[in-house]
PDB file of C-alpha atoms in Angstrom:
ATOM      1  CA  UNK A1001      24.412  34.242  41.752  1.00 50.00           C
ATOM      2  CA  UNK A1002      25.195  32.678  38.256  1.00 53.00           C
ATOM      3  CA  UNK A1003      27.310  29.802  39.387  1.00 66.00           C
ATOM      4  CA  UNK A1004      23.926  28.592  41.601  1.00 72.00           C
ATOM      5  CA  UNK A1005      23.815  24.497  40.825  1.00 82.00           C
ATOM      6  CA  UNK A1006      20.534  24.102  39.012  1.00 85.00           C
ATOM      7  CA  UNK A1007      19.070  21.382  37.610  1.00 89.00           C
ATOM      8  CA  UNK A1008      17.988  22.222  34.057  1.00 91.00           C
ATOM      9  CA  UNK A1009      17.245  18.466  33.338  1.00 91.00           C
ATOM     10  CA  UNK A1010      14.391  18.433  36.113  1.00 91.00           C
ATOM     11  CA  UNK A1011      13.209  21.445  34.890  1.00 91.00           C
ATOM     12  CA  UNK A1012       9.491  21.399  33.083  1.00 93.00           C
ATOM     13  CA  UNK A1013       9.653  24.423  31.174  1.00 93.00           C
ATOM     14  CA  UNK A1014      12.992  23.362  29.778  1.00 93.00           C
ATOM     15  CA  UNK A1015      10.783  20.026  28.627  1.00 94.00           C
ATOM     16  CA  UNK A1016       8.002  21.703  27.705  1.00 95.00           C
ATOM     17  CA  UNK A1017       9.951  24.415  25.394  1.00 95.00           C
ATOM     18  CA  UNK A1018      12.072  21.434  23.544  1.00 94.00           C
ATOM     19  CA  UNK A1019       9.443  19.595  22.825  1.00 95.00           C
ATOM     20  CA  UNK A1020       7.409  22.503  21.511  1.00 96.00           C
ATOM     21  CA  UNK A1021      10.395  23.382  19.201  1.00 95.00           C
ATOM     22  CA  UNK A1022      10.776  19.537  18.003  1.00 94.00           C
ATOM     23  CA  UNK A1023       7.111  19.211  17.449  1.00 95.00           C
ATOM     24  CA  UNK A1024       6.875  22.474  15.500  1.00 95.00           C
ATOM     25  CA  UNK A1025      10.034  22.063  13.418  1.00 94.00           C
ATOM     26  CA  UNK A1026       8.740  18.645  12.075  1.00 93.00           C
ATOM     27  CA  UNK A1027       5.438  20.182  11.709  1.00 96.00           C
ATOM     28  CA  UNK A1028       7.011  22.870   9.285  1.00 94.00           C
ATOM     29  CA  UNK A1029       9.457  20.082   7.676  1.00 91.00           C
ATOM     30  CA  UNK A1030       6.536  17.472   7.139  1.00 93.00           C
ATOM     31  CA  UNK A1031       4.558  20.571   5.354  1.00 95.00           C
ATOM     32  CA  UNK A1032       7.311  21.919   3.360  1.00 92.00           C
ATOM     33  CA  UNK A1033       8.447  18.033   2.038  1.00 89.00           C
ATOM     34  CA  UNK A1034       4.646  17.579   1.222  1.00 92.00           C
ATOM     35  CA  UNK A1035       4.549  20.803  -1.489  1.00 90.00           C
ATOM     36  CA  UNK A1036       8.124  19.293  -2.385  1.00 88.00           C
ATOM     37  CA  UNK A1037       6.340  15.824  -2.969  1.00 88.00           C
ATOM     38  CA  UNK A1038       3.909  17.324  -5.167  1.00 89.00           C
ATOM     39  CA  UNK A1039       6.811  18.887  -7.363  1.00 84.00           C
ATOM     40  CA  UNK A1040       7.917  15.579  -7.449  1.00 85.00           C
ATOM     41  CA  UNK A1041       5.238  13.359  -8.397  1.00 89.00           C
ATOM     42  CA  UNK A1042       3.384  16.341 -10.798  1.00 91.00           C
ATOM     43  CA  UNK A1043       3.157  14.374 -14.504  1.00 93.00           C
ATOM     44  CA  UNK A1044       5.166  15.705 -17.291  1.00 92.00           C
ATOM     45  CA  UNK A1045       3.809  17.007 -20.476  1.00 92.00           C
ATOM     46  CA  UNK A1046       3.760  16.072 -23.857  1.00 93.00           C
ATOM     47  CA  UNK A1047       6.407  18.960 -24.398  1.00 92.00           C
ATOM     48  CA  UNK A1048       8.791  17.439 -22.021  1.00 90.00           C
ATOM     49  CA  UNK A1049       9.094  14.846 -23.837  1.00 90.00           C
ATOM     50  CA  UNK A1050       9.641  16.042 -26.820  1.00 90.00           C
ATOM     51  CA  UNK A1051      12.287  18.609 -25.189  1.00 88.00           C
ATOM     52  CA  UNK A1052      14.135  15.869 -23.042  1.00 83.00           C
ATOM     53  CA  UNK A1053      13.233  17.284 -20.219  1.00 83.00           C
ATOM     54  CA  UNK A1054      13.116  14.659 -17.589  1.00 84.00           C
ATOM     55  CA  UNK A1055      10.263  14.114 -15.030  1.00 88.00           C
ATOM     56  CA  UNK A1056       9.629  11.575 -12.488  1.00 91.00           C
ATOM     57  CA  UNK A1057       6.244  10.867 -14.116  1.00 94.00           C
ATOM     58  CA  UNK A1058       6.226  11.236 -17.885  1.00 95.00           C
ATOM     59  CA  UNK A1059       3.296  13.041 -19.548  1.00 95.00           C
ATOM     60  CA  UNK A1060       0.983  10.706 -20.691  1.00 95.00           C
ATOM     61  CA  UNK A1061       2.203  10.584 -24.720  1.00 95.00           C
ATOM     62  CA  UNK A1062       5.082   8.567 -23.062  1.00 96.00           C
ATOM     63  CA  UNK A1063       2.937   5.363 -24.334  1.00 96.00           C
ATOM     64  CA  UNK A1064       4.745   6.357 -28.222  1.00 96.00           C
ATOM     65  CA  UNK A1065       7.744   6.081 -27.338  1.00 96.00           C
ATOM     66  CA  UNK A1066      10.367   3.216 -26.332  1.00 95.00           C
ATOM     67  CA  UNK A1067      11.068   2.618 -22.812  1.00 95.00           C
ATOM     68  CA  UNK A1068      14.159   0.907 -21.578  1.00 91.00           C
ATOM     69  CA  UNK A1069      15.672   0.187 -17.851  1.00 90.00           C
ATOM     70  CA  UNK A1070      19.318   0.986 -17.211  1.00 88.00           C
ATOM     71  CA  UNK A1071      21.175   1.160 -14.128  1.00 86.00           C
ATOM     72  CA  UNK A1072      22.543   4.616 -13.812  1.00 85.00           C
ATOM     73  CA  UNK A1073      25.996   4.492 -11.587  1.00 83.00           C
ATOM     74  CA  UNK A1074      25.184   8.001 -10.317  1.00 79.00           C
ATOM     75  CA  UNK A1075      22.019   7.263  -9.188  1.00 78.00           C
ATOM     76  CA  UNK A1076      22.876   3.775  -7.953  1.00 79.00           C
ATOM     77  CA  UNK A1077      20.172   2.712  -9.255  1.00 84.00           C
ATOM     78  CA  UNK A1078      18.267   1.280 -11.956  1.00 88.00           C
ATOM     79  CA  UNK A1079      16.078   4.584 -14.179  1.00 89.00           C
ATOM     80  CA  UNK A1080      13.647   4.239 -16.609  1.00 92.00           C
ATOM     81  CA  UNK A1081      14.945   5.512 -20.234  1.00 92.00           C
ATOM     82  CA  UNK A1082      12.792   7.058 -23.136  1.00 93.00           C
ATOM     83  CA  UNK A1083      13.761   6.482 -26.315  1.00 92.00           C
ATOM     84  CA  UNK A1084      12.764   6.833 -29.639  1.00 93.00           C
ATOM     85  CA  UNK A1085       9.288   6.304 -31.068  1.00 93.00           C
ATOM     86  CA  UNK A1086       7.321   3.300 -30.666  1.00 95.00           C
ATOM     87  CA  UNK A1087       4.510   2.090 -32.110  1.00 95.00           C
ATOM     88  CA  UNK A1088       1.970   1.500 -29.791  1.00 96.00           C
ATOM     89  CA  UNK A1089      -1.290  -0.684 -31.187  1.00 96.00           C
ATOM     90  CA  UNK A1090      -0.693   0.342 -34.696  1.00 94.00           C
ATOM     91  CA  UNK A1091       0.290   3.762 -33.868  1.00 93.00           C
ATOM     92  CA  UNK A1092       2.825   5.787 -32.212  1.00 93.00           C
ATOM     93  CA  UNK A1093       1.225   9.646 -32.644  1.00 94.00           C
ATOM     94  CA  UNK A1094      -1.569   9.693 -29.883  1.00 96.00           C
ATOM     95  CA  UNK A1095      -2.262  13.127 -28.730  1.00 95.00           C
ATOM     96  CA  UNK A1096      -2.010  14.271 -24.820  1.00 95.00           C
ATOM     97  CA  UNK A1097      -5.815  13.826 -24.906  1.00 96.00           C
ATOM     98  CA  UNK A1098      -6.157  10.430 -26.609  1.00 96.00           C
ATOM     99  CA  UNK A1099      -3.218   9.194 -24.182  1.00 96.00           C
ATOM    100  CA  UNK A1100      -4.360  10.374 -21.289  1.00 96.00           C
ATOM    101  CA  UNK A1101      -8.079   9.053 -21.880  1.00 97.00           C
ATOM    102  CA  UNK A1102      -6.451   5.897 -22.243  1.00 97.00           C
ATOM    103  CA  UNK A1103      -4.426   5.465 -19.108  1.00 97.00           C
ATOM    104  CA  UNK A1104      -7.249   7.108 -17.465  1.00 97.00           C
ATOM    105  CA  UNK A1105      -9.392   4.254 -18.746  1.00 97.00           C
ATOM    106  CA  UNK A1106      -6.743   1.857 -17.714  1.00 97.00           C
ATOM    107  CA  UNK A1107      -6.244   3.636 -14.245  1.00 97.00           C
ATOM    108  CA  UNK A1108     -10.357   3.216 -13.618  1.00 97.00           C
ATOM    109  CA  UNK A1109     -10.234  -0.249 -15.150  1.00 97.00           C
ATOM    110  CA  UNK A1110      -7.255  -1.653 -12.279  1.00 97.00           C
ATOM    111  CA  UNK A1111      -9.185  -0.138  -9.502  1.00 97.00           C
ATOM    112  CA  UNK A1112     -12.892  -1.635 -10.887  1.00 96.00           C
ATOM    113  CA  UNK A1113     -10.783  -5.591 -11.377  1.00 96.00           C
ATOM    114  CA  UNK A1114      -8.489  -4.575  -8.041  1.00 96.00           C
ATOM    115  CA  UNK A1115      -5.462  -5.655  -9.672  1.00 96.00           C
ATOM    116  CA  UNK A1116      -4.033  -4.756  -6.433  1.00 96.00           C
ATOM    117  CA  UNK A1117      -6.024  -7.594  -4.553  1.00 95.00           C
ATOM    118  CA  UNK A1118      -2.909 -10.287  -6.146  1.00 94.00           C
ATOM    119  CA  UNK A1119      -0.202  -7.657  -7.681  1.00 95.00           C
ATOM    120  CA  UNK A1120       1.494  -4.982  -7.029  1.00 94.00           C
ATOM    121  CA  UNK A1121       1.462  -1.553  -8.376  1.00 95.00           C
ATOM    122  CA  UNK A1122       4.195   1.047  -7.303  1.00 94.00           C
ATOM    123  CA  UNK A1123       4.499  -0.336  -4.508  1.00 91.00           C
ATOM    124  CA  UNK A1124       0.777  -0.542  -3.217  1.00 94.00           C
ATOM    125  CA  UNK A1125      -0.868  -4.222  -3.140  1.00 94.00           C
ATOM    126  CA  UNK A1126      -0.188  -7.808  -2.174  1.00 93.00           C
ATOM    127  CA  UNK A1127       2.553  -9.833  -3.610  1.00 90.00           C
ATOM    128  CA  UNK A1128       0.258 -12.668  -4.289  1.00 91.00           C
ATOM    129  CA  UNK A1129       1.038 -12.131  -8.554  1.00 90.00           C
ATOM    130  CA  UNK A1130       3.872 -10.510  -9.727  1.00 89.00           C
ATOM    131  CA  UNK A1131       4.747  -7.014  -9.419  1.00 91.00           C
ATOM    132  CA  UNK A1132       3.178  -4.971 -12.174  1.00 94.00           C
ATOM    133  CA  UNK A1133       5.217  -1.519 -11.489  1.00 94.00           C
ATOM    134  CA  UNK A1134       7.631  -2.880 -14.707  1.00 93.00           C
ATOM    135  CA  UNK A1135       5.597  -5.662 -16.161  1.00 93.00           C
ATOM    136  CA  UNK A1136       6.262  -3.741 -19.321  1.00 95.00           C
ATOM    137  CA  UNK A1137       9.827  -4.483 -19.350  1.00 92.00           C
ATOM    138  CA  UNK A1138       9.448  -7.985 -18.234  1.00 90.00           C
ATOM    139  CA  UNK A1139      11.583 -10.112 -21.244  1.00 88.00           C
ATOM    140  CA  UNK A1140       8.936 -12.476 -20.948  1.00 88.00           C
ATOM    141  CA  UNK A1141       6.734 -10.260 -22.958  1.00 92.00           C
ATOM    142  CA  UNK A1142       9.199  -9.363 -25.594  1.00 91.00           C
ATOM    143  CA  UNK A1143       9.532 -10.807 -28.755  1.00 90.00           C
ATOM    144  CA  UNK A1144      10.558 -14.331 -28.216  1.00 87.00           C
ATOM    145  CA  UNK A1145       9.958 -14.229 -24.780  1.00 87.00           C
ATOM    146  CA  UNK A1146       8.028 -17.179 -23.217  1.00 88.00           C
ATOM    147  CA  UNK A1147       4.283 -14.965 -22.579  1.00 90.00           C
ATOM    148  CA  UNK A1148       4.409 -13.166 -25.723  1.00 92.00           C
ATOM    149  CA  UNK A1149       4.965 -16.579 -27.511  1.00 91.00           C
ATOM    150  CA  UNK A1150       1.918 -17.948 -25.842  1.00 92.00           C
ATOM    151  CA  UNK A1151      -0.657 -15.579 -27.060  1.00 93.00           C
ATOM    152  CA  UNK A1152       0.490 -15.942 -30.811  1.00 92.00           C
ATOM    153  CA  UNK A1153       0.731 -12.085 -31.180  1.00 94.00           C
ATOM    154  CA  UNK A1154       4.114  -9.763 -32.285  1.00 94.00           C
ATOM    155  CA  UNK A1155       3.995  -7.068 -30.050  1.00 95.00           C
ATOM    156  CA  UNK A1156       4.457  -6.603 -25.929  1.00 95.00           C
ATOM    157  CA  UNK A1157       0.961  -4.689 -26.155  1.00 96.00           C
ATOM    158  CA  UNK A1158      -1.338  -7.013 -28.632  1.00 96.00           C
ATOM    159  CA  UNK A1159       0.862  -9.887 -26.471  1.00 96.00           C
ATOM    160  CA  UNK A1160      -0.538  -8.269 -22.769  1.00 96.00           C
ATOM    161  CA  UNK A1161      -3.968  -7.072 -24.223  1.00 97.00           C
ATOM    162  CA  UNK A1162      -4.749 -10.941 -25.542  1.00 96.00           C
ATOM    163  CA  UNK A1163      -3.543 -12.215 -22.021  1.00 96.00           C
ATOM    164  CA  UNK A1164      -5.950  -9.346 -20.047  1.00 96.00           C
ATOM    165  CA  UNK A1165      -8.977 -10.733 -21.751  1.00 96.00           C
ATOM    166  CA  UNK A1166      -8.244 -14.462 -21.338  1.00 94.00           C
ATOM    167  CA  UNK A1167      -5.926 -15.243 -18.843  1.00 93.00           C
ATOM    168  CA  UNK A1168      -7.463 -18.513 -17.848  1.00 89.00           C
ATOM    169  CA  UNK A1169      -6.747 -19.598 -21.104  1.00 90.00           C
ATOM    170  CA  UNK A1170      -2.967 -19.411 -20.556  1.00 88.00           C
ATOM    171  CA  UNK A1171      -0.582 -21.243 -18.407  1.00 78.00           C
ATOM    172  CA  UNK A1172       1.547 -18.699 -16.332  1.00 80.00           C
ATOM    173  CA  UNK A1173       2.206 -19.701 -12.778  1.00 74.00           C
ATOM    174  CA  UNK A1174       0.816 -22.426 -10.495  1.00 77.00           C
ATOM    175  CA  UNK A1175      -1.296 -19.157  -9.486  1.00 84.00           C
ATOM    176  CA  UNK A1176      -3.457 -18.877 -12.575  1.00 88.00           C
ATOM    177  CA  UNK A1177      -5.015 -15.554 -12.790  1.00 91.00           C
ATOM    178  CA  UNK A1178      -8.729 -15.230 -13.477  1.00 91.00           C
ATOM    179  CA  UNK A1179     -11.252 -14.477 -16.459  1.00 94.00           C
ATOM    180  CA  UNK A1180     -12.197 -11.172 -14.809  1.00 95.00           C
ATOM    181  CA  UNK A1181     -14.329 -10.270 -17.793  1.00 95.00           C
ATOM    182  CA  UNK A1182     -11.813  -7.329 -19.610  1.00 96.00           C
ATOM    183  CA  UNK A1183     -13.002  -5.965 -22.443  1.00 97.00           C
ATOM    184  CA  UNK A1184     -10.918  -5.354 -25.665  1.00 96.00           C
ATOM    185  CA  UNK A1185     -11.023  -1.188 -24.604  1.00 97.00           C
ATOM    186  CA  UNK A1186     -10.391  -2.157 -21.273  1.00 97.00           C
ATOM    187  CA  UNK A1187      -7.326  -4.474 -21.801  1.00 97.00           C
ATOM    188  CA  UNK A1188      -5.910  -1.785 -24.604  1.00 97.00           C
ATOM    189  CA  UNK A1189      -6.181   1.123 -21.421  1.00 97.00           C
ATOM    190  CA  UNK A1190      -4.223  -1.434 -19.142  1.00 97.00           C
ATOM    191  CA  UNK A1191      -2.029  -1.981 -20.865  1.00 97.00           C
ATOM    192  CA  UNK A1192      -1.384   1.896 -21.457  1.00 97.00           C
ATOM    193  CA  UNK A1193      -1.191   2.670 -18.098  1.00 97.00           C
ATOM    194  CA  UNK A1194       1.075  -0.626 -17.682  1.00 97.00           C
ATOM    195  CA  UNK A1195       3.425   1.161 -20.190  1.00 97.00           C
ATOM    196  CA  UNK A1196       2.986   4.393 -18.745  1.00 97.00           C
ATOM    197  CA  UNK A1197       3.756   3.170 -15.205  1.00 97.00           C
ATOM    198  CA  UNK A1198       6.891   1.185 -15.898  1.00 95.00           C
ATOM    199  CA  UNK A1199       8.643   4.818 -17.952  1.00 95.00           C
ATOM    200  CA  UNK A1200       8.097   6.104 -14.236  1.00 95.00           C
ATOM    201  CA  UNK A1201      11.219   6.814 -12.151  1.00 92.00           C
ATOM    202  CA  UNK A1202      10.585   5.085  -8.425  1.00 91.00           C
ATOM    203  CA  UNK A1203      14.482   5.245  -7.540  1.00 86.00           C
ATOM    204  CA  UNK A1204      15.116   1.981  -8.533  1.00 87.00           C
ATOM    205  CA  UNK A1205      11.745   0.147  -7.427  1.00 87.00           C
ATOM    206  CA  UNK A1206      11.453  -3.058  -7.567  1.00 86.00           C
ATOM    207  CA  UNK A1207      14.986  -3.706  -6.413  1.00 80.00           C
ATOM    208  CA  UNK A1208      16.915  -5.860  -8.566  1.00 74.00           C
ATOM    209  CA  UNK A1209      14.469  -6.262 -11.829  1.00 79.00           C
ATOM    210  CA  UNK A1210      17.643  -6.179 -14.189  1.00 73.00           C
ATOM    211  CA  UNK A1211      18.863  -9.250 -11.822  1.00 72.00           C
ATOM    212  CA  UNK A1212      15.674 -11.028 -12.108  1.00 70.00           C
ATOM    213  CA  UNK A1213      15.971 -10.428 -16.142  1.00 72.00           C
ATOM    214  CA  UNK A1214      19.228 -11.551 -16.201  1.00 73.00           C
ATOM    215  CA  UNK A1215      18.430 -14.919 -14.015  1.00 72.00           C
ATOM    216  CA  UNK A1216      16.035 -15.345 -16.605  1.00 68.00           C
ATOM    217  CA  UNK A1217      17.585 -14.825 -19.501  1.00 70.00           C
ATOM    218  CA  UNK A1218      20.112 -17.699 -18.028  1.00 72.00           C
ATOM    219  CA  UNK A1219      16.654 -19.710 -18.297  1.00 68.00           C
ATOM    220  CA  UNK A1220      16.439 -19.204 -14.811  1.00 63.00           C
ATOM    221  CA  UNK A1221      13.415 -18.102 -13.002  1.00 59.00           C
ATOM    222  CA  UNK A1222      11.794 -16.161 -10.321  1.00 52.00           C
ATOM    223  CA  UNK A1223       8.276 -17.366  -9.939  1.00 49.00           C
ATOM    224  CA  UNK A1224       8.047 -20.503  -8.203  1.00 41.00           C
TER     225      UNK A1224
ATOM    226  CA  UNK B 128      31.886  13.946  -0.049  1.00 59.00           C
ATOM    227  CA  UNK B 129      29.200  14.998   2.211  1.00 59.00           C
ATOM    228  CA  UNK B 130      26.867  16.895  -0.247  1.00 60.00           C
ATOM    229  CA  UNK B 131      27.488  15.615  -4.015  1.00 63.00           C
ATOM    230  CA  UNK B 132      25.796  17.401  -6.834  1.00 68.00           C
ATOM    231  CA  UNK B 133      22.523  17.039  -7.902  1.00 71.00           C
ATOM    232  CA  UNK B 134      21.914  13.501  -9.773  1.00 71.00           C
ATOM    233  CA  UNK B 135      18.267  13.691  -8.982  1.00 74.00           C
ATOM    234  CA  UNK B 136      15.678  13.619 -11.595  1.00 77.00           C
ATOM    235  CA  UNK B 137      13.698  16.908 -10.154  1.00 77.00           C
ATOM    236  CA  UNK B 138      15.802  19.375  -8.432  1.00 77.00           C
ATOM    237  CA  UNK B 139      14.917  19.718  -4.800  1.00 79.00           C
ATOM    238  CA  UNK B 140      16.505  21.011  -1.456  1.00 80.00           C
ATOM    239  CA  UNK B 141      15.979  17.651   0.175  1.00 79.00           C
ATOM    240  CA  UNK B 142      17.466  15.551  -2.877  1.00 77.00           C
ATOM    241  CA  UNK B 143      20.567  17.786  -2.721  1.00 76.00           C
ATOM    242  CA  UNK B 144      20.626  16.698   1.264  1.00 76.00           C
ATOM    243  CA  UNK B 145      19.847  13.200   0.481  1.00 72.00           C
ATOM    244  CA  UNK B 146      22.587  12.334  -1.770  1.00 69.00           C
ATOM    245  CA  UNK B 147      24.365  10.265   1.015  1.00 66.00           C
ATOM    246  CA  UNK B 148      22.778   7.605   3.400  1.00 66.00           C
ATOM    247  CA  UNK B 149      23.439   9.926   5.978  1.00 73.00           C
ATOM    248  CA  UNK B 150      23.523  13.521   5.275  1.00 77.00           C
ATOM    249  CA  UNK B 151      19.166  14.162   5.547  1.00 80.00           C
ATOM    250  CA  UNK B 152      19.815  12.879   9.309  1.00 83.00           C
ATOM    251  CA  UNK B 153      22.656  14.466  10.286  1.00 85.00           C
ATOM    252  CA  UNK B 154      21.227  17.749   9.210  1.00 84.00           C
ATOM    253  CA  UNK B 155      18.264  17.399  10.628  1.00 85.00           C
ATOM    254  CA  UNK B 156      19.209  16.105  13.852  1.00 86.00           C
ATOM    255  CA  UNK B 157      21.643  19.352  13.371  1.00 88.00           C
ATOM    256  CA  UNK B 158      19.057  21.799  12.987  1.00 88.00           C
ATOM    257  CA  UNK B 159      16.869  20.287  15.531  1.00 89.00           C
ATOM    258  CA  UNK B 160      19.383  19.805  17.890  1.00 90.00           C
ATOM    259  CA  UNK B 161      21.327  23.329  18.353  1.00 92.00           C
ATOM    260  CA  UNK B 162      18.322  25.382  19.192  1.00 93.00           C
ATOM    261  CA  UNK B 163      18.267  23.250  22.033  1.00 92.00           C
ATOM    262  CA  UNK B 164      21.336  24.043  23.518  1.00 93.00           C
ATOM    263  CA  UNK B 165      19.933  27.781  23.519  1.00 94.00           C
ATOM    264  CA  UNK B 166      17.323  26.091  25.024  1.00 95.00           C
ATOM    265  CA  UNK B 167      18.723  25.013  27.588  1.00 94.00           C
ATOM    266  CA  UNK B 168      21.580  27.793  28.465  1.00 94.00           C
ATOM    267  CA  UNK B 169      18.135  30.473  28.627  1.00 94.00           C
ATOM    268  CA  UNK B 170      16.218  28.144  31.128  1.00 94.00           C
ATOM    269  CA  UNK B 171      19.760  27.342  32.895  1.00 93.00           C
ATOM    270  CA  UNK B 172      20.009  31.084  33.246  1.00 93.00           C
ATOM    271  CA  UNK B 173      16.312  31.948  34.550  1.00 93.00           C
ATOM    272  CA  UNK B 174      16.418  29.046  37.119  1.00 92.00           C
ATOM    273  CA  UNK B 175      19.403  30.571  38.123  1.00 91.00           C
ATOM    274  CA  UNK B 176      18.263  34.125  38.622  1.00 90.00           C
ATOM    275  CA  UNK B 177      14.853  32.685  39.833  1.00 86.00           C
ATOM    276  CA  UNK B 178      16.873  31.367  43.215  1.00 76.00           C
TER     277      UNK B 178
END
């Protein structure tokens, strides 16, 4: 009686019961990762920070300190790194309130001028403009770099925050961005949330940014 | 190694799995698969005692 030749292959409930399971399992996994996501993404605190305790999203006082991009061999990729204090418009001791109303400012700004329509943010937008995820980094804003130069101003933030409010006025690419009418505040909260957004860890995204640095520090270049 | 220690930035149970390009998959596909053999022996056996 146990050796009968069935055919469990043909048989529906056999179907019916593994596809049950497999639906249910990733039901349960695709919950469980989305509570895990929120662990992930959940923004640090001020008190992180000053405890070196790392987060995927820095707290929002992130914006006085210094923010480098080094590839980490463990990781395999490139992470952001906080360093020590920077100033940041004049000052480099802006509370977790006076930050975050900033980048929140910034944040409401990008949406209201949909940055997104031309650039990229995090990986959301169109690849019109460049990506903005670590415009902050970008040489070309540093000192002696090529954008900072063209503004007249000594720091990546005055530099970005002069370019925000005029960009017409200055040559960049073949695709010229346009006066969208920024406001001094408004340019200052960009360019926050710019800051902010480039100390963020995104597992090495954009791919190959320290590549496109180097190319241009050979005087070579990525924008065409 | 399969399952390396954890270089993630926030600890997690899937970032411990997903050290390697493979080991998420093959764990899942693990997991999801087996119970399916049991699946399959318990309808093999009522089919069985059903003729």
């Amino acid at each position: 009686m146990a050796n009968k030749n069935v055919s469990v292959w043909t048989s529906i409930p056999f179907w019916r019961r593994s596809a049950a399971w497999v639906t249910g399992f990733a039901v349960m996994l695709l919950i469980w990762l989305s509570f895990d996501t929120l662990g992930q993404i959940s923004m640090g605190t001020d008190a992180d920070l000053k405890n070196g305790v790392t987060k995927r999203v820095p707290g929002a006082t992130v914006i006085n300190y210094h923010i480098d991009y080094k590839f980490n061999a463990k990781r395999g990729s490139e992470v952001p790194v906080i360093g020590e204090k920077q100033k940041f418009f004049g000052r480099d001791d802006y509370s977790e309130e006076e930050a975050g109303a900033l980048l929140h400012l910034g944040k409401l700004t990008s949406q209201s001028k949909n940055c997104m329509n031309c650039h990229t943010l995090l990986g959301n937008g169109a690849y019109f403009a460049p990506d903005l995820t670590k415009s902050w980094l970008d040489p070309a804003w540093q000192n002696g770099g090529p954008l900072q130069g063209m503004t007249g101003k000594t720091t990546v933030e005055e530099a970005m925050a002069e370019f925000l409010q005029h960009p017409s006025q200055y040559p960049t690419h073949a695709r010229m961005m346009p006066d969208l009418g920024i406001t001094a505040d408004e340019a200052k909260g960009l360019v926050a949330f710019l800051k902010h957004m480039s100390s963020i860890d995104t597992n090495g995204f954009p791919r190959n940014f320290s590549k496109t640095v180097e190319t241009f520090k050979a005087g070579g270049t990525h924008a065409r | 190694m399969l399952i390396e220690p954890m270089t993630d930035v926030v600890p997690s149970f899937f970032a411990m799995l997903n050290q390697g390009p493979l080991t998420l998959t093959i764990f899942l596909h693990t997991v999801i698969i087996l119970p399916m053999f049991w699946i399959y022996k318990q309808e093999k056996k009522r089919l069985q005692e059903e003729q």
